[in-house]
Amino acid sequence: MARGKLRIYLGAAPGVGKTYAMLSEAHRRVERGTDCVAAFVEHHGRSRTEVMLHGLEAVPRREVAYRGALFPEMDVDAVLARRPAVALVDELAHTNVPGSRNAKRWQDVEELLQAGIDVVSTVNIQHLESLGDVVETITGVRQRETVPDEVVRRADQIELVDMSPQALRRRMAHGNVYAPDKVDAALSNYFRPGNLTALRELALLWVADRVDEYLQEYRGRHGIRATWQARERIVVGLTGGPEGRTLIRRAARLAEKGAGGEVLAVYVARSDGLTAASPKELAVQRTLVEDLGGTFHHVIGDDTASGLLEFARGVNATQIVLGSSRRRPWQYAFGPGVGVTVARESGPDLDVHIVTHEEAAKGRRRGLPPARSAALLGRTRVIAGWVVGIVCPALLAILLTHVDADPGLANEMLLFLALTVAAALLGGLWPALASAAFGSLLLNYFFAPPVHRLTVSDPKNIVAIAVFFGVAVSVASVVDLAARRTHQAARLRAESEILSFLAGGVLRGETTLDALLERVRETFAMESVALLERGGDRGAWKPAGSVGPHPAARPEDADVDIPIGDRMALALSGRVLPAEDRRVLGAFAAQAAVVVDRQRLLGEAEGARRLAEGNRIRTALLAAVSHDLRTPLAGIKASVSSLRSDDVEWSEEDRAELLEGIEQGADRLDHLVGNLLDMSRLQTGTVTPLIREIDLDEVVPMALGGVPEDSVVLDVPETLPMVAVDPGLLERAVANVVENAVKYSPAHEPVVVAASHLGDRVEVRVVDRGPGVPEEAKDRIFEPFQRHGDAPRGTGVGLGLAVARGFAEAMGGTLAAEDTPGGGLTMVLTLRAAPRGRAPSPDRIPERDRSRAPVRIRERDPAGAPDPAEVCDPAEARDPADASVAPDSIDPIDPIDPTDPIRPVRQKAGPS
């Protein structure tokens, strides 16, 4: 089945007439006999648009329920079942109501196209996804409904529905777009003349670019190479020289004279990658052309003129701007030059502009000076080259003059030529040239008749010596060029490895600033490297990072400085670098700036995360105060008001019940406030545990005072080693964990609190048989203000487990959740065991009184077997108040100020 065709009416703003144009097209197709239906067309109460719907078949819409209301949406199944030839679908960027077949209407349209149905649709320019930020900048309104640009670009036909801003505003003023009560607000906000003009320009340019794409596709499909001057495109040929800036500015002025002019700067590099162009100057020219609204292109080709012309014809350029040649007059003997070649071969369709500049006819430096060659080859090799080129020819001349046999002038020339080649291999061009000249003199003086005179009698010998000199110079030049090219290739390979390392660091995000600066110092053999940052426009420099001794405090104090923007600089101390090293150094500098920006952004993101977390904590705290704290207060208030009422005579049982409600509300308030204060101190890091050695069974039973009778089974062997904990914090942590387990455990299944010894750790496991917690929620239940599942409000503020974990970590322990075999949840509290061989002082160990804990205690015989038969009944306790010790009591194990809100000893624990 052939895919349907998509036609889109594109407008700059609502009200320009997209839907009207779409309906007009539908009527024209219906008159031609085409089966056309309105799948979804919205007239927005506009009478003229509504009239255009008459005579068109409309597919019934589907009602989608959402949040208690019904919303009409396009019925894709009904359209597919109707299967018309053409379907009208308005508002392509519309977001469907949740519960619809697809999330976006353009996805519905895609289904219709796949089914072979042609679709005519509408969309505004502000709904294109790539222009969302631009439209928001212009209008101040962020468009939430967008359509991907590619969806619109794939349309078989795009028609622009255009209208001037003045005409659109008049249409709105007449009430043809919005209701009268909305006209004034729309005209003074979104539909201001400036906004409409900018949106209109965006629509025109977007459609023009799309038309240009169609044109390029057509030219490529039909193999058209001739220039079609449909749009002014100016190509600027750059060489990397300083004249490039003048050429770019001249081309920009030419482009401004024509409507829609475009500037394309192009640099043609050699295919071997060995170029003499300045990377720094090319980077400056790239920035300049982009600032002027043009684009920069890098083309590979050995023939500059051919590469430039191929590029110009490929982009359908109309003009080429070149600079006057920098070659000296005598250099034209080697060829006409790039400018003349391009002008000759451009043809009638391309205009070539030759622009004069200050560097014209000043010459182009070719080759390398002796100092530069010495730097490439090394001092030792250059000295050896001069020795081979000067000393060895003299020794060879002496040797040949003292040999009886005459090898002949040709063989003598070959020997001297071998020395010239050796001098070129060792010392480069200049020792080889000196060797060729000196060898020619020696051949003339010692071996060409008449000997011992600088004259040559035989013309053949003159030609032979001249040929020798020419061959020697040519061979020396070729050898020197090959040596320099080899050095450049090795250098470029090293640079590529360094840049690859930098690119990998950027992608992985692994490079720290200190590591990067250390890499710079090692790569360029520097003593110190510093990244400096200016505080303001004229503020003092301050180091953002540095490595090595005595880093530079200011860029001017360094041996090498690379500016990075306006407020940063990379300063290197140790030696002066050659110019070609600045390219890689510039890459390092840019990467250093990226690292600093990344660190700053990470810091800002962390700060934002903390602010968001603080806001979330504060919001949850307000919710807790507004509900969980007010609920017990309301209960206490109601009970007190009832007791003070003179209208009712309360019985003793009723009075006791009201007093019990007051006590329970007060206990609950006390627990909630304690947890809130604990959480606040944990958040601010002000919890300072007092670690001491203590038996675990001295603390754990005392933490169970707030749980119902027979709800906990305690299994803490007396043979366990002592633990290094803060008794007050441990008691609070265990109390919160146990009460949380009791709250979720079935009534007939007691919670088991068992302790065991593993190496240097002691584990306290709180086991319940409740519903358990999914694996993905095990960490989330320890977050503040989290209640797992559907726990109703009023069961606590969700701080018990968060406080327990915070206290455990403050003591150097951990608190984690595991699944209970057979169902349920097990909380594992891991604590540090005290060093062996140490026991607490006898005067610090109070007499154990397990009757104070209203739990069943599993005793162990000497062999370690538990005896669950022995149960301590809380009713037999000496004092009923011992079941939950008053907050103002002081435990001799934990002599702390009882007024400390974070650690009230023996405080009754409430719901967590």
Short mmCIF file of C-alpha atoms in Angstrom, two decimals, residues 627-628 668 739-740 743-745 771-773 781 785-799 801 911-912:
data_model
loop_
_atom_site.label_atom_id
_atom_site.label_comp_id
_atom_site.label_asym_id
_atom_site.label_seq_id
_atom_site.Cartn_x
_atom_site.Cartn_y
_atom_site.Cartn_z
CA HIS A 627 -1.93 17.68 60.30
CA ASP A 628 0.06 15.21 62.35
CA ARG A 668 2.42 11.22 70.69
CA GLU A 739 7.78 0.28 66.72
CA ASN A 740 7.76 0.55 62.93
CA LYS A 743 2.92 -1.23 63.40
CA TYR A 744 3.07 -3.29 60.18
CA SER A 745 3.24 -6.79 61.70
CA PRO A 771 3.45 -7.15 54.01
CA GLY A 772 7.10 -6.43 53.32
CA VAL A 773 8.60 -3.78 51.03
CA ILE A 781 11.62 4.10 53.19
CA PHE A 785 8.70 12.09 55.51
CA GLN A 786 8.16 8.82 53.70
CA ARG A 787 5.32 6.45 54.62
CA HIS A 788 5.35 3.22 52.68
CA GLY A 789 2.28 2.06 50.84
CA ASP A 790 -1.11 3.43 51.72
CA ALA A 791 -0.35 4.27 55.35
CA PRO A 792 -2.96 6.85 56.38
CA ARG A 793 -2.06 10.25 57.69
CA GLY A 794 -2.03 10.35 61.42
CA THR A 795 0.23 7.29 61.69
CA GLY A 796 3.34 9.46 61.99
CA VAL A 797 5.26 11.94 59.89
CA GLY A 798 7.52 9.33 58.34
CA LEU A 799 10.69 10.20 60.28
CA LEU A 801 13.37 5.09 60.06
CA PRO A 911 4.67 5.62 65.92
CA SER A 912 7.41 6.20 63.34
#
